[in-house]
XYZ file of C-alpha atoms in Angstrom:
677
model
C -0.053 0.049 -0.136
C 1.414 3.237 -0.882
C 2.199 5.868 1.964
C 1.208 9.175 1.183
C 3.563 12.031 1.714
C 2.575 15.596 1.045
C 4.675 18.673 0.709
C 5.177 20.487 3.101
C 4.386 24.283 1.193
C 3.610 27.734 2.417
C 0.142 29.247 1.748
C 1.746 31.514 -0.967
C 3.779 28.921 -2.863
C 0.343 26.444 -2.726
C -1.512 29.280 -4.617
C 1.340 29.707 -7.015
C 1.928 25.474 -7.410
C -1.843 25.392 -7.857
C -2.462 28.136 -10.234
C -4.208 29.895 -7.157
C -4.822 33.533 -6.753
C -6.023 35.227 -3.502
C -7.226 38.266 -4.866
C -11.032 36.797 -4.275
C -10.052 36.661 -0.662
C -11.473 40.079 0.911
C -9.124 41.798 3.122
C -10.203 41.142 6.863
C -7.666 40.619 9.422
C -9.565 37.675 10.983
C -8.898 36.231 7.435
C -5.379 36.952 7.024
C -4.665 35.806 10.605
C -6.259 32.645 9.264
C -4.535 31.955 6.074
C -1.144 32.846 8.264
C -1.645 29.906 10.670
C -2.604 27.492 7.828
C 0.351 28.428 6.147
C 2.291 27.768 9.277
C 0.844 24.378 9.589
C 1.227 23.380 6.593
C 5.244 24.363 6.927
C 4.963 22.341 9.798
C 3.511 19.433 8.700
C -0.075 19.563 10.428
C -2.106 18.640 7.523
C -4.954 17.917 9.673
C -4.851 21.365 11.600
C -4.404 23.117 8.532
C -7.384 21.579 6.944
C -9.443 22.222 10.363
C -8.363 26.105 9.736
C -9.516 26.093 5.920
C -12.939 24.824 6.947
C -13.399 27.067 10.083
C -12.674 29.981 7.412
C -15.149 28.575 5.104
C -17.841 28.589 7.104
C -17.193 32.594 7.366
C -16.577 32.728 3.818
C -18.891 29.686 2.061
C -18.741 31.585 -1.354
C -15.014 32.144 -1.720
C -13.662 30.431 -4.670
C -10.140 30.394 -3.531
C -11.039 28.559 0.171
C -12.906 26.149 -1.865
C -10.175 25.239 -4.348
C -7.716 25.205 -1.517
C -9.840 22.869 0.592
C -10.304 20.425 -2.531
C -6.679 20.543 -3.122
C -5.371 20.077 0.123
C -7.915 17.154 0.975
C -6.608 15.559 -2.303
C -2.739 16.081 -1.101
C -3.362 14.295 2.360
C -4.930 11.156 1.151
C -8.780 12.335 1.153
C -8.849 11.983 -2.641
C -12.351 10.396 -2.862
C -13.817 13.463 -1.008
C -11.745 15.817 -3.132
C -12.711 14.050 -6.315
C -16.456 14.806 -4.858
C -16.189 18.325 -4.313
C -14.514 18.874 -7.727
C -17.224 17.538 -9.317
C -19.666 19.833 -7.406
C -17.981 22.809 -9.170
C -15.612 21.894 -11.948
C -15.443 25.236 -13.138
C -13.099 26.426 -10.508
C -10.263 24.378 -11.716
C -8.008 24.419 -14.211
C -6.880 21.565 -16.629
C -4.152 21.025 -14.375
C -5.399 21.048 -11.498
C -8.285 18.472 -12.809
C -5.476 16.483 -13.757
C -3.888 16.189 -10.460
C -7.335 15.338 -8.663
C -7.887 12.867 -11.185
C -4.580 10.960 -10.565
C -4.974 11.223 -7.090
C -8.323 9.807 -7.048
C -8.051 7.300 -9.605
C -4.975 6.246 -7.462
C -6.976 6.090 -4.146
C -9.551 3.923 -5.972
C -6.725 1.336 -7.199
C -5.881 1.144 -3.409
C -9.612 0.657 -2.555
C -9.843 -2.024 -5.223
C -6.959 -4.101 -3.498
C -9.619 -4.555 -0.333
C -11.372 -7.702 0.610
C -14.376 -7.857 -1.405
C -18.004 -8.267 0.105
C -18.438 -11.347 -1.732
C -16.259 -13.834 -4.138
C -18.708 -12.357 -6.939
C -18.374 -8.663 -6.346
C -14.621 -8.821 -5.185
C -13.691 -7.330 -8.390
C -16.512 -4.626 -9.351
C -14.135 -2.125 -7.959
C -11.458 -2.717 -9.910
C -13.309 -2.951 -13.111
C -15.257 0.327 -11.996
C -11.413 1.852 -11.804
C -10.117 0.622 -14.633
C -12.990 1.876 -16.780
C -13.079 5.082 -15.357
C -9.424 5.306 -15.590
C -9.808 4.846 -19.253
C -12.744 7.207 -19.739
C -10.598 10.034 -18.529
C -7.950 9.128 -20.596
C -10.305 9.303 -23.673
C -11.732 12.655 -22.476
C -7.936 14.045 -22.443
C -7.149 12.449 -25.654
C -4.438 10.511 -24.220
C -3.548 6.634 -25.059
C -1.976 4.061 -22.440
C 1.971 4.861 -24.059
C 1.566 8.688 -23.234
C -0.376 8.995 -20.168
C 1.196 10.325 -16.892
C 3.574 8.069 -15.274
C 1.706 8.180 -12.332
C -1.950 6.681 -13.836
C 0.317 4.456 -15.855
C 2.050 2.909 -12.545
C -1.311 2.711 -11.132
C -2.789 1.238 -13.954
C -0.462 -1.931 -13.584
C -1.394 -2.369 -10.004
C -4.937 -2.411 -11.119
C -4.441 -4.911 -13.712
C -2.717 -7.019 -11.511
C -5.471 -7.172 -9.264
C -7.858 -8.178 -12.375
C -5.453 -11.373 -12.747
C -4.879 -9.475 -16.343
C -1.329 -10.460 -16.006
C -0.188 -10.289 -19.918
C -1.274 -6.744 -20.237
C 0.916 -5.926 -17.042
C 3.769 -7.538 -18.179
C 3.539 -6.262 -21.771
C 2.680 -2.327 -20.552
C 5.944 -2.745 -17.767
C 7.914 -4.019 -20.846
C 6.866 -1.215 -22.911
C 7.755 1.419 -19.754
C 10.937 -0.192 -19.548
C 12.064 0.216 -22.895
C 11.152 3.824 -22.742
C 13.478 4.169 -19.523
C 11.272 4.621 -16.801
C 12.094 2.806 -13.665
C 9.163 1.414 -11.513
C 8.613 3.021 -8.081
C 8.599 0.872 -5.009
C 4.910 0.347 -4.816
C 4.233 -1.492 -8.398
C 7.154 -3.748 -7.963
C 5.299 -6.287 -6.092
C 2.323 -6.300 -8.500
C 4.599 -6.390 -11.708
C 7.015 -9.281 -10.013
C 3.637 -11.488 -9.396
C 2.412 -10.721 -12.812
C 5.615 -11.781 -14.597
C 5.573 -15.056 -12.403
C 2.111 -15.531 -13.370
C 3.241 -15.626 -17.371
C 6.073 -17.716 -16.230
C 8.859 -15.257 -16.461
C 10.996 -15.814 -13.091
C 14.227 -14.891 -14.309
C 12.558 -11.513 -15.472
C 10.766 -10.965 -11.978
C 13.562 -11.628 -9.512
C 15.474 -8.541 -9.763
C 11.922 -6.837 -9.080
C 11.288 -8.863 -6.484
C 14.448 -8.394 -4.752
C 14.424 -5.060 -5.119
C 10.744 -4.879 -3.537
C 11.986 -7.081 -0.486
C 14.955 -5.008 0.242
C 12.820 -1.634 0.091
C 9.772 -3.272 2.437
C 11.308 -5.694 4.068
C 8.081 -6.250 6.346
C 6.212 -7.390 2.816
C 5.874 -11.184 3.676
C 4.283 -11.722 0.396
C 7.293 -10.286 -1.551
C 9.659 -12.617 -0.122
C 7.440 -15.764 -0.584
C 7.432 -14.615 -4.321
C 10.663 -14.110 -4.297
C 11.502 -17.638 -2.962
C 9.028 -19.359 -5.871
C 10.777 -17.148 -8.158
C 14.014 -18.679 -7.462
C 12.275 -22.088 -7.680
C 10.757 -21.581 -10.924
C 13.987 -20.287 -12.300
C 15.499 -23.699 -11.783
C 17.329 -22.531 -8.465
C 15.709 -24.788 -5.719
C 18.598 -24.524 -3.581
C 18.756 -20.693 -3.680
C 15.279 -20.830 -2.883
C 15.812 -22.964 0.267
C 18.577 -21.210 1.361
C 16.688 -18.046 1.400
C 13.804 -18.913 3.246
C 15.928 -20.488 5.852
C 17.966 -17.405 6.269
C 14.632 -15.479 6.393
C 13.478 -17.781 9.342
C 16.651 -17.133 10.950
C 15.967 -13.418 11.016
C 12.953 -13.855 12.397
C 12.125 -15.145 16.111
C 9.290 -17.213 16.338
C 7.680 -14.669 18.980
C 8.283 -10.915 19.644
C 7.785 -9.036 22.548
C 7.081 -4.806 22.795
C 9.085 -3.135 25.760
C 6.591 -3.337 28.866
C 4.227 -5.959 27.346
C 3.172 -8.806 29.526
C 3.296 -11.298 27.293
C 4.810 -12.019 23.498
C 2.952 -12.366 20.373
C 3.426 -14.662 17.585
C 5.858 -13.257 14.780
C 3.902 -13.911 11.385
C 6.611 -13.439 9.162
C 8.390 -16.213 10.842
C 5.209 -18.513 10.281
C 5.565 -17.614 6.620
C 8.993 -18.588 6.279
C 8.683 -22.215 8.034
C 5.444 -22.955 5.632
C 6.970 -21.964 2.368
C 10.298 -23.291 3.392
C 7.988 -26.627 3.758
C 6.282 -26.112 0.733
C 9.446 -25.586 -1.780
C 10.721 -28.420 0.120
C 7.694 -30.515 -1.373
C 7.985 -29.321 -4.587
C 11.840 -29.871 -4.568
C 10.692 -33.677 -4.118
C 11.710 -33.919 -0.252
C 8.047 -34.659 0.667
C 8.707 -36.333 3.924
C 10.796 -33.326 5.386
C 7.964 -31.185 4.064
C 5.293 -33.464 5.635
C 6.495 -33.635 8.881
C 7.236 -29.723 9.158
C 3.721 -29.154 8.141
C 1.863 -31.371 10.472
C 3.478 -30.061 13.244
C 2.308 -26.559 12.558
C -1.301 -27.839 11.842
C -1.368 -29.693 15.404
C 0.127 -26.233 16.967
C -2.459 -24.050 14.680
C -5.651 -26.020 13.935
C -7.752 -23.164 13.301
C -5.226 -22.216 10.333
C -6.907 -23.259 7.139
C -3.761 -22.569 4.901
C -1.891 -25.152 6.968
C -4.449 -28.068 6.234
C -4.446 -26.955 2.587
C -0.834 -27.242 2.355
C -0.429 -30.387 3.896
C -3.231 -31.657 1.865
C -1.139 -30.800 -1.533
C 1.899 -32.766 0.464
C -0.667 -35.678 0.908
C -1.680 -35.578 -2.587
C 2.146 -35.688 -3.927
C 2.571 -38.360 -2.259
C -0.125 -40.218 -3.551
C -2.636 -40.083 -0.756
C -5.762 -38.334 -2.343
C -7.786 -39.593 0.784
C -6.370 -37.488 3.152
C -5.610 -34.671 1.063
C -9.359 -34.692 0.691
C -10.102 -34.473 4.420
C -7.437 -31.603 4.862
C -8.471 -29.526 1.917
C -12.071 -29.815 3.201
C -11.156 -28.804 6.622
C -9.054 -25.683 4.761
C -12.336 -25.132 3.022
C -14.306 -25.018 5.806
C -12.704 -22.471 7.645
C -11.619 -20.252 4.406
C -14.417 -20.578 2.292
C -13.546 -18.011 -0.105
C -9.833 -19.080 -0.735
C -8.878 -20.875 -4.140
C -6.576 -23.535 -3.207
C -8.638 -25.484 -0.988
C -11.249 -26.135 -3.482
C -8.554 -26.496 -6.288
C -6.843 -29.354 -4.025
C -10.488 -31.001 -3.490
C -10.830 -31.139 -7.329
C -7.393 -32.745 -7.527
C -8.234 -35.148 -4.946
C -11.555 -36.164 -6.603
C -10.168 -36.562 -9.808
C -7.416 -39.506 -8.957
C -10.199 -40.746 -6.270
C -12.462 -41.489 -9.936
C -14.979 -39.003 -8.645
C -15.250 -36.800 -11.655
C -18.811 -35.792 -10.719
C -17.907 -34.542 -7.640
C -14.896 -32.719 -9.277
C -17.279 -31.099 -11.924
C -18.915 -28.386 -9.553
C -15.815 -27.369 -8.181
C -14.421 -26.888 -11.617
C -16.912 -25.130 -12.696
C -17.365 -22.525 -10.417
C -13.476 -22.069 -10.070
C -13.576 -21.603 -13.778
C -16.590 -19.132 -13.520
C -15.024 -16.960 -10.136
C -11.181 -16.976 -11.061
C -10.756 -17.827 -14.998
C -7.338 -16.077 -15.241
C -5.829 -17.019 -12.116
C -2.773 -19.299 -13.218
C -3.859 -22.248 -10.742
C -7.168 -22.259 -12.385
C -5.945 -22.065 -15.760
C -3.453 -25.165 -14.887
C -6.648 -27.099 -13.337
C -8.733 -26.499 -16.910
C -5.317 -27.955 -18.786
C -5.470 -30.742 -16.536
C -9.045 -31.686 -16.719
C -9.413 -31.129 -20.143
C -6.241 -33.414 -20.743
C -8.119 -35.881 -18.107
C -11.744 -35.825 -19.849
C -10.610 -35.443 -23.445
C -9.636 -38.194 -26.186
C -6.721 -40.466 -24.584
C -3.918 -41.562 -27.384
C -1.044 -43.799 -26.830
C 1.247 -44.853 -30.019
C 4.521 -47.295 -29.680
C 6.940 -49.247 -31.507
C 9.825 -51.519 -30.074
C 12.687 -53.685 -31.622
C 14.771 -56.044 -30.425
C 17.666 -58.655 -31.668
C 18.708 -61.596 -30.178
C 22.355 -63.245 -31.140
C 23.853 -66.441 -29.212
C 22.585 -69.701 -28.756
C 19.698 -69.424 -31.221
C 17.232 -70.434 -28.845
C 15.508 -67.413 -27.540
C 11.911 -67.094 -27.330
C 11.986 -63.433 -28.325
C 13.333 -64.674 -31.811
C 16.080 -63.646 -33.317
C 14.377 -60.239 -34.677
C 11.679 -59.153 -32.628
C 9.500 -56.211 -33.626
C 6.368 -54.393 -32.513
C 4.218 -51.397 -32.662
C 0.871 -50.110 -32.274
C -1.896 -47.690 -31.591
C -4.573 -47.057 -28.854
C -7.347 -44.693 -28.884
C -9.544 -44.122 -25.989
C -12.620 -41.766 -26.117
C -13.769 -38.840 -23.977
C -15.190 -39.763 -20.918
C -18.877 -40.686 -20.876
C -21.059 -40.220 -18.014
C -17.975 -39.808 -15.831
C -17.731 -43.466 -15.732
C -16.854 -45.147 -19.412
C -14.633 -45.065 -22.160
C -14.488 -46.837 -25.394
C -11.342 -47.838 -26.869
C -9.998 -49.279 -29.865
C -6.403 -50.060 -30.548
C -4.363 -52.138 -33.456
C -1.077 -54.234 -32.770
C 1.549 -55.349 -34.828
C 4.328 -58.141 -33.752
C 6.941 -59.404 -36.144
C 9.294 -62.204 -34.876
C 12.090 -63.923 -36.904
C 12.617 -67.784 -35.649
C 15.537 -69.838 -37.457
C 12.900 -71.232 -39.471
C 9.707 -69.162 -39.349
C 8.971 -65.560 -39.260
C 5.380 -64.652 -37.050
C 3.459 -61.649 -38.065
C 0.233 -61.378 -36.165
C -1.807 -58.274 -36.294
C -4.284 -58.084 -33.550
C -7.370 -55.552 -33.791
C -9.685 -54.671 -31.299
C -12.146 -52.941 -29.442
C -13.864 -52.556 -26.047
C -15.195 -50.562 -23.127
C -13.211 -49.096 -19.754
C -15.211 -48.417 -16.686
C -13.374 -46.296 -13.486
C -15.632 -44.733 -11.049
C -15.242 -44.771 -7.279
C -12.956 -47.679 -5.946
C -13.479 -49.912 -8.728
C -12.221 -50.300 -12.234
C -12.773 -52.605 -15.214
C -12.632 -52.961 -18.564
C -13.767 -55.799 -21.404
C -12.083 -55.904 -24.822
C -12.491 -58.056 -28.000
C -9.918 -58.502 -30.589
C -9.089 -60.583 -33.692
C -5.586 -61.754 -35.202
C -5.086 -62.278 -38.896
C -3.337 -65.674 -38.245
C -6.525 -67.980 -37.284
C -5.295 -69.054 -34.573
C -7.353 -69.656 -31.328
C -10.258 -67.453 -32.680
C -11.644 -64.117 -31.502
C -9.486 -63.197 -28.428
C -11.349 -61.628 -25.141
C -9.800 -59.964 -22.186
C -11.992 -59.030 -19.082
C -10.517 -57.548 -15.556
C -11.616 -55.495 -12.443
C -9.799 -53.900 -9.715
C -10.704 -52.518 -6.218
C -8.804 -49.663 -4.485
C -9.397 -50.527 -0.769
C -7.760 -47.243 0.383
C -4.898 -44.582 -0.680
C -2.238 -47.644 -0.387
C -3.723 -51.259 -1.705
C -5.268 -52.240 -4.904
C -6.214 -55.456 -5.903
C -7.048 -56.548 -9.525
C -7.871 -59.842 -11.425
C -8.149 -60.441 -15.133
C -8.586 -63.149 -17.523
C -8.039 -63.661 -20.973
C -9.162 -65.402 -23.672
C -6.749 -66.152 -26.530
C -4.102 -64.048 -24.796
C -1.700 -62.047 -26.814
C 0.804 -62.061 -24.208
C 1.149 -65.922 -24.081
C 4.525 -67.430 -26.002
C 5.101 -66.354 -29.447
C 7.058 -69.470 -29.779
C 3.855 -71.611 -29.065
C 1.730 -69.432 -31.593
C 4.292 -70.310 -34.116
C 3.291 -73.791 -33.500
C -0.395 -72.968 -33.988
C -0.694 -73.205 -30.086
C -2.481 -70.174 -28.071
C -3.438 -69.875 -24.698
C -5.657 -68.809 -21.927
C -5.033 -66.770 -18.874
C -6.250 -66.022 -15.277
C -4.009 -63.537 -13.384
C -4.498 -61.616 -10.070
C -2.455 -58.602 -8.787
C -1.711 -57.077 -5.599
C -0.302 -53.670 -5.408
C 0.720 -51.975 -2.082
C 2.004 -48.216 -2.649
C 3.283 -46.783 0.779
C 4.077 -43.684 -0.760
C 5.760 -42.087 -3.988
C 8.973 -43.566 -2.241
C 7.546 -47.078 -1.666
C 5.748 -49.317 -3.675
C 5.448 -53.323 -3.701
C 3.646 -55.600 -6.060
C 2.797 -59.258 -5.786
C 1.201 -61.072 -8.546
C 0.177 -64.866 -9.417
C -1.137 -66.107 -13.096
C -1.932 -69.392 -15.151
C -1.438 -69.992 -19.102
C -3.329 -72.520 -20.083
C -1.619 -73.595 -23.764
C -3.931 -75.266 -25.986
C -1.714 -78.270 -25.866
C -2.705 -79.002 -22.073
C 0.310 -77.316 -20.708
C 0.130 -74.957 -17.728
C 2.276 -72.618 -16.977
C 2.191 -71.063 -13.722
C 3.964 -67.948 -12.287
C 4.401 -66.361 -8.990
C 6.205 -62.822 -9.327
C 6.719 -59.933 -6.925
C 8.684 -56.438 -6.786
C 9.589 -53.555 -4.912
C 11.065 -50.224 -5.163
C 12.466 -48.275 -2.781
C 13.638 -44.549 -3.069
C 17.018 -44.467 -1.539
C 18.182 -40.844 -2.191
C 16.314 -37.778 -3.272
C 17.721 -34.517 -4.547
C 16.236 -31.597 -5.963
C 17.091 -33.047 -9.547
C 18.019 -36.517 -8.963
C 16.422 -39.890 -7.944
C 18.106 -43.018 -6.671
C 15.794 -45.500 -6.432
C 16.769 -49.478 -5.012
C 14.664 -52.263 -6.932
C 14.164 -55.628 -6.212
C 12.247 -58.297 -8.307
C 11.824 -62.319 -8.251
C 9.504 -64.712 -9.766
C 9.324 -68.449 -9.525
C 8.028 -70.266 -12.696
C 6.857 -74.201 -13.703
C 5.553 -75.746 -16.453
C 3.019 -78.874 -16.213
C 4.673 -80.531 -19.475
C 8.255 -80.969 -20.661
C 8.382 -81.628 -24.146
C 7.037 -78.647 -25.812
C 7.848 -76.865 -29.328
C 8.320 -73.935 -27.036
C 10.623 -72.649 -24.202
C 9.019 -73.738 -21.133
C 10.956 -74.632 -18.350
C 9.995 -77.385 -15.964
C 11.156 -75.081 -12.637
C 12.700 -71.535 -13.176
C 13.195 -68.581 -11.088
C 15.076 -65.765 -10.763
C 15.973 -63.094 -7.967
C 17.322 -59.449 -9.303
C 18.561 -56.266 -7.729
C 19.142 -53.209 -9.222
C 19.225 -49.127 -8.951
C 17.687 -46.757 -10.827
C 18.528 -43.095 -11.423
C 16.084 -40.360 -12.635
C 17.973 -36.958 -13.353
C 15.763 -34.084 -14.273
C 17.857 -32.352 -16.979
C 15.808 -29.714 -17.750
C 12.334 -28.232 -16.485
C 9.810 -25.227 -17.549
C 6.755 -25.277 -15.355
C 4.819 -28.179 -17.210
C 7.668 -29.249 -19.673
C 10.864 -31.167 -18.656
C 13.086 -33.660 -19.863
C 14.353 -36.406 -17.785
C 16.952 -38.922 -18.134
C 17.158 -42.220 -16.567
C 19.658 -44.999 -16.620
C 18.691 -48.509 -14.613
C 21.056 -51.302 -14.030
C 20.621 -54.478 -12.306
C 22.025 -58.337 -12.167
C 19.970 -60.929 -11.634
C 20.290 -64.814 -10.353
C 18.825 -66.789 -12.796
C 17.986 -70.645 -11.930
C 16.471 -73.304 -14.441
C 16.176 -77.017 -13.214
C 18.605 -79.082 -15.219
C 20.684 -76.152 -15.961
C 22.041 -74.271 -12.780
C 22.439 -70.979 -12.305
C 23.617 -68.131 -14.238
C 23.796 -64.117 -13.702
C 21.923 -62.066 -16.082
C 23.176 -58.199 -16.220
C 20.841 -55.825 -17.638
C 21.342 -52.024 -18.582
C 18.715 -49.668 -19.969
C 18.849 -46.239 -20.742
C 16.140 -43.529 -21.356
C 14.916 -40.229 -22.360
C 11.572 -38.488 -21.340
C 10.118 -35.364 -22.992
C 7.062 -33.645 -21.545
C 5.724 -31.328 -23.413
C 2.720 -29.887 -21.569
C 0.415 -31.768 -19.395
C -0.783 -35.373 -21.115
C 1.769 -35.085 -23.746
C 4.995 -37.063 -23.306
C 7.636 -38.584 -25.760
C 9.886 -40.984 -24.321
C 12.629 -43.740 -26.171
C 15.297 -46.032 -24.753
C 18.034 -48.978 -25.406
C 18.629 -51.652 -23.439
C 21.615 -54.654 -23.440
C 20.836 -57.629 -21.561
C 22.837 -61.139 -21.517
C 19.560 -63.932 -20.722
C 20.161 -67.354 -20.499
C 17.812 -69.763 -21.824
C 18.294 -73.549 -21.635
C 21.982 -72.811 -20.048
C 22.752 -71.069 -23.301
C 23.749 -67.327 -22.837
C 22.462 -65.015 -25.473
C 22.771 -61.329 -26.030
C 19.794 -58.857 -26.510
C 19.768 -55.384 -27.687
C 16.301 -53.246 -28.041
C 15.021 -49.942 -28.723
C 11.735 -48.473 -27.916
C 9.821 -45.311 -28.071
C 6.317 -44.167 -27.546
C 4.013 -41.000 -27.522
C 1.716 -40.778 -24.909
C -1.264 -37.715 -25.353
C -3.796 -37.439 -22.175
C -3.315 -38.718 -18.951
């Protein structure tokens, strides 16, 4: 908020500055004495006393034009611009063009300040700002001025007003025009312009403005907070964390005024604590952020902002039910805040309750269409609800023993297309999948084409697919499955397939198809720990049953702002009921595999990023009759995210598997495009 600092002027100098003439003041000793006192009050900076003296003198000379003008201009100078403008409008003929512009700019500036106040309701919160902008434009039109040649004070005030109206692109463009013309921003405009530059995703440009604002007004907690996020969004997470830690060290948790009986809470320390936790969360250190926010929320259970921030962390950790509970608490305490409603929306989407997310989405989009968090919500919703597509291509080459079930060369490519969501539950999908495998004496090229429906609502998910191939083996393929989400951690799924496409291609080369049934269990403790277990049976047309038991675990062991290291463990046991079959079918086999995965965020810009992934593992494979063998595997991948729901990925892999005691070398490449969530 601007601090008004009127100039200290003598009455004579004021008359000269404002273009006033005292000739209209009749010569009277008491009037001369009063004018002298007014001049003295002004010289001493006693503005209210000067104003009171003017008003007393007006009671004696109510028709005096000079006193009227002095009264109006003094009111405007000391911050009563609204009352001054009202009095000006009553007798505009008493003021020249310069005086009118002076009163106008003061009044417009005051209206800008009024527009920043908390509105009576959500629907009327911007009415004052809209009216002020309309009047500002009308006055400029009246004077025949454009924005580019308007008085600087009007242009500066306009930036604050546009920021209030969340017209951030206009703020950015008009600020750049001022900068190009060589005009430096006054202190009171810096936070608004910095905020709009952040909203338009220009953090590097915002940083120097926010740094200057923080230096000039160190008591502005919101400016320091915005600066920390500017560091984060410009790719400097360590700078953001260090800045907030330094800020927190500067601010004691409690302050005490001299002579006071008790201390009072230092809200600057709270702001530093809160935003440090959130930036740690955005930098990947979610457990630390969670502990800090839970401690703060326990100490201040009535603080809606804390509950909303904690809900955001729960959401990032993969716990939408816990997140929803916190966001509902925050909304109850602060029903006009945007973030608790956005948080509820995100939780409902993750919980497969689009019917409950939609009212929140529509209300927020109606009330806050230009807020960045709402615009991102809109992009996410459109990506989630709209068309989904997945295209992929894979290829590999095996060499060595010549008995690989993958063949000497294997290739696969295909596409899946899903319709927009129907009735908040259903999608229709279609797919085509071409596989090509070269065995020593045969090439297999099945083309599987199919369609089906997918269902997701609340805790239940499922799908039914029908497909057919061009090789006339096994007839129409059918796959059906369903799953149940018990809570934020546990999910179970059951699937069955007739003429399963995942069965051995070696068997298919011998005109043998297979049906299957599978049970899968998943436990996801958080974003750092995931465990899966499964059991499946493939029943081949030749009477062979192939049974598999598998389990896998992923545990994050290192988290840095741009690097994550995850330990991997996988194990499986398999058995076949028949031995003499024309495809790889060990009587008994199993493998225990341990490895590491390194994920490096090489580049990020808001919703876009480039990640690199390196995965290295070694497994101890055992097959009855052939003993044990070590199986190394290395994979390297790139991932480009071009926006919400738009991902391109590709990678290469190398491994040395063993089949029937003979070691092979397999080199593979793959690429995929994801469109939609």
